[in-house]
Coordinates of C-alpha atoms in Angstrom, one line a residue:
X1 CA -214.3 -62.4 -6.8
X2 CA -213.8 -58.7 -6.0
X3 CA -216.6 -58.4 -3.5
X4 CA -218.0 -60.8 -0.9
X5 CA -221.3 -62.6 -1.5
X6 CA -224.1 -60.9 0.5
X7 CA -227.6 -61.9 1.4
X8 CA -230.0 -62.6 -1.5
X9 CA -233.8 -62.4 -1.6
X10 CA -235.7 -63.8 -4.6
X11 CA -239.2 -62.3 -4.6
X12 CA -241.6 -64.3 -6.8
X13 CA -244.1 -62.0 -8.5
X14 CA -247.5 -63.5 -9.2
X15 CA -249.6 -60.5 -10.1
X16 CA -249.4 -60.0 -13.9
X17 CA -249.1 -56.2 -13.4
X18 CA -246.2 -56.6 -11.0
X19 CA -244.5 -59.1 -13.4
X20 CA -244.9 -56.5 -16.2
X21 CA -243.7 -53.6 -14.1
X22 CA -240.7 -55.3 -12.3
X23 CA -239.4 -58.0 -14.6
X24 CA -236.3 -56.7 -16.5
X25 CA -234.4 -60.0 -16.9
X26 CA -235.4 -63.6 -17.3
X27 CA -232.7 -66.2 -16.6
X28 CA -232.9 -69.4 -18.7
X29 CA -230.7 -72.5 -18.2
X30 CA -229.8 -74.0 -21.5
X31 CA -228.6 -77.5 -22.1
X32 CA -225.5 -78.0 -24.2
X33 CA -226.0 -78.1 -28.0
X34 CA -228.6 -76.6 -30.4
X35 CA -228.3 -73.2 -28.6
X36 CA -229.4 -71.2 -31.7
X37 CA -232.6 -73.3 -32.0
X38 CA -233.4 -72.8 -28.3
X39 CA -232.8 -69.1 -28.5
X40 CA -235.1 -68.8 -31.5
X41 CA -237.8 -70.7 -29.5
X42 CA -237.3 -68.4 -26.5
X43 CA -237.6 -65.4 -28.9
X44 CA -241.0 -66.7 -30.1
X45 CA -242.2 -67.2 -26.5
X46 CA -240.9 -63.8 -25.5
X47 CA -242.8 -62.1 -28.4
X48 CA -246.0 -63.8 -27.4
X49 CA -245.8 -62.5 -23.8
X50 CA -244.1 -59.1 -24.3
X51 CA -244.6 -58.0 -27.9
X52 CA -243.7 -54.4 -27.1
X53 CA -240.3 -55.2 -25.7
X54 CA -237.3 -56.2 -27.8
X55 CA -235.7 -59.6 -27.3
X56 CA -232.1 -59.1 -26.2
X57 CA -230.0 -61.8 -24.6
X58 CA -226.5 -62.4 -23.3
X59 CA -224.8 -65.5 -21.8
X60 CA -223.9 -65.4 -18.1
X61 CA -220.4 -66.8 -18.6
X62 CA -219.7 -64.0 -21.1
X63 CA -220.9 -61.3 -18.7
X64 CA -218.9 -62.9 -15.9
X65 CA -215.8 -62.9 -18.0
X66 CA -216.2 -59.2 -18.7
X67 CA -215.6 -58.6 -14.9
X68 CA -212.1 -60.0 -15.2
X69 CA -210.9 -58.3 -18.4
X70 CA -208.4 -56.2 -16.5
X71 CA -206.9 -59.3 -14.8
X72 CA -206.7 -61.1 -18.2
X73 CA -205.0 -58.0 -19.8
X74 CA -202.7 -57.8 -16.8
X75 CA -201.8 -61.5 -17.0
X76 CA -201.0 -61.3 -20.8
X77 CA -199.0 -58.1 -20.3
X78 CA -197.0 -59.6 -17.4
X79 CA -196.3 -62.7 -19.5
X80 CA -195.0 -60.7 -22.5
X81 CA -193.0 -58.3 -20.3
X82 CA -191.5 -61.3 -18.4
X83 CA -190.4 -63.0 -21.6
X84 CA -188.8 -59.7 -22.9
X85 CA -187.1 -59.1 -19.5
X86 CA -185.7 -62.6 -19.5
X87 CA -184.4 -62.3 -23.1
X88 CA -182.8 -58.9 -22.4
X89 CA -181.2 -60.2 -19.1
X90 CA -179.9 -63.3 -20.9
X91 CA -178.3 -61.2 -23.7
X92 CA -176.8 -58.9 -21.1
X93 CA -175.5 -61.8 -19.1
X94 CA -174.0 -63.5 -22.2
X95 CA -172.3 -60.2 -23.1
X96 CA -170.9 -59.8 -19.6
X97 CA -169.6 -63.3 -19.4
X98 CA -168.1 -62.9 -22.9
X99 CA -166.3 -59.7 -21.7
X100 CA -165.1 -61.1 -18.4
X101 CA -163.9 -64.3 -20.1
X102 CA -161.9 -62.2 -22.6
X103 CA -160.4 -60.2 -19.7
X104 CA -159.3 -63.5 -17.9
X105 CA -158.0 -65.3 -21.0
X106 CA -154.4 -65.2 -19.8
X107 CA -155.4 -66.3 -16.3
X108 CA -157.3 -69.3 -17.7
X109 CA -154.4 -70.2 -19.9
X110 CA -152.0 -70.2 -16.9
X111 CA -154.4 -72.2 -14.8
X112 CA -154.7 -74.7 -17.6
X113 CA -151.0 -75.0 -17.9
X114 CA -150.8 -75.6 -14.2
X115 CA -153.2 -78.5 -14.4
X116 CA -156.7 -77.0 -14.0
X117 CA -159.4 -79.1 -15.6
X118 CA -162.4 -77.8 -17.6
X119 CA -164.8 -78.3 -14.7
X120 CA -162.8 -76.2 -12.3
X121 CA -162.3 -73.4 -14.9
X122 CA -166.1 -73.3 -15.6
X123 CA -166.8 -73.3 -11.9
X124 CA -164.3 -70.4 -11.5
X125 CA -166.0 -68.3 -14.2
X126 CA -169.6 -68.9 -13.2
X127 CA -169.3 -68.8 -9.4
X128 CA -169.4 -65.0 -9.2
X129 CA -172.6 -64.9 -11.3
X130 CA -174.3 -67.6 -9.1
X131 CA -173.6 -65.4 -6.0
X132 CA -175.2 -62.4 -7.8
X133 CA -178.2 -64.4 -8.8
X134 CA -178.6 -65.6 -5.2
X135 CA -178.5 -62.0 -3.9
X136 CA -180.9 -60.8 -6.6
X137 CA -183.4 -63.6 -5.6
X138 CA -183.1 -62.7 -2.0
X139 CA -184.0 -59.1 -2.9
X140 CA -186.7 -60.0 -5.4
X141 CA -188.6 -62.5 -3.3
X142 CA -189.8 -60.1 -0.5
X143 CA -190.6 -57.4 -3.0
X144 CA -192.6 -59.8 -5.1
X145 CA -194.4 -61.2 -2.1
X146 CA -195.5 -57.7 -1.0
X147 CA -196.7 -56.7 -4.5
X148 CA -198.7 -59.9 -5.0
X149 CA -200.2 -59.7 -1.5
X150 CA -201.3 -56.1 -2.2
X151 CA -202.9 -57.2 -5.5
X152 CA -204.6 -60.1 -3.8
X153 CA -206.1 -57.7 -1.3
X154 CA -208.4 -56.3 -4.0
X155 CA -210.1 -59.7 -4.2
X156 CA -212.7 -61.0 -1.6
X157 CA -211.8 -64.6 -2.6
X158 CA -208.3 -65.5 -3.6
X159 CA -205.8 -68.4 -3.5
X160 CA -203.0 -68.5 -1.0
X161 CA -199.5 -67.6 -2.0
X162 CA -197.3 -70.7 -1.8
X163 CA -193.6 -70.4 -1.0
X164 CA -192.6 -72.9 -3.7
X165 CA -193.5 -70.4 -6.5
X166 CA -190.5 -68.4 -5.3
X167 CA -188.3 -71.5 -5.1
X168 CA -189.3 -72.4 -8.7
X169 CA -188.5 -69.0 -10.0
X170 CA -185.2 -69.0 -8.2
X171 CA -184.3 -72.4 -9.7
X172 CA -185.2 -71.2 -13.2
X173 CA -183.0 -68.1 -12.8
X174 CA -180.1 -70.3 -11.5
X175 CA -180.5 -72.7 -14.4
X176 CA -180.7 -70.0 -17.1
X177 CA -177.8 -68.1 -15.6
X178 CA -175.6 -71.1 -15.1
X179 CA -176.4 -72.4 -18.6
X180 CA -175.6 -69.1 -20.3
X181 CA -172.4 -68.5 -18.3
X182 CA -171.4 -72.2 -18.4
X183 CA -171.6 -72.4 -22.2
X184 CA -169.3 -69.4 -22.6
X185 CA -167.0 -70.5 -19.8
X186 CA -166.7 -74.0 -21.4
X187 CA -165.9 -72.5 -24.7
X188 CA -163.1 -70.3 -23.3
X189 CA -161.7 -73.1 -21.1
X190 CA -161.4 -75.3 -24.2
X191 CA -159.0 -72.9 -26.0
X192 CA -155.4 -74.2 -26.2
X193 CA -153.4 -72.4 -23.5
X194 CA -150.4 -72.0 -25.9
X195 CA -152.5 -69.8 -28.2
X196 CA -153.9 -67.6 -25.4
X197 CA -150.5 -67.2 -23.7
X198 CA -148.8 -66.5 -27.1
X199 CA -151.1 -63.5 -27.8
X200 CA -151.2 -62.2 -24.3

């Protein structure tokens, strides 16, 4: 996939001397099953025609897979780093929400005494984080698009980059952030205001 397919000429050699001089590889199509028996039979035939040459074989799909080892390694590394990044970001967000909720305990208690319900308190606490997530997505999407397009340019044949990948990633980040912030906000909003105002 890295280079475009070019013209191909298959020159069939008929002279035994040319066959002996120019044949380095023989391609054999195998049917599924009993591969070892077939390879043993090919080995016997090979020895009868070219006793002086060792019989060595590889599978085409294995050789083709070797061409994309870097991509496989990059994909696995990116997946591991993405998971670690999400975990670290989630822990940081949880700590930040915990700290901000602790700072606003008195405000939450007063709002609750004045009639604020749990939904409005949770919305109050997570609205700032939702805005930050929206801004971070707006910054990340163009940067990601440029990096992926640059990586795709190293392939002669590649898939197109669909916009809904970015939408999905944004939705996942919104859901994770709102879930983490919402759980903590819900817990803080459930505290009895008499207790919070007493200690404040």
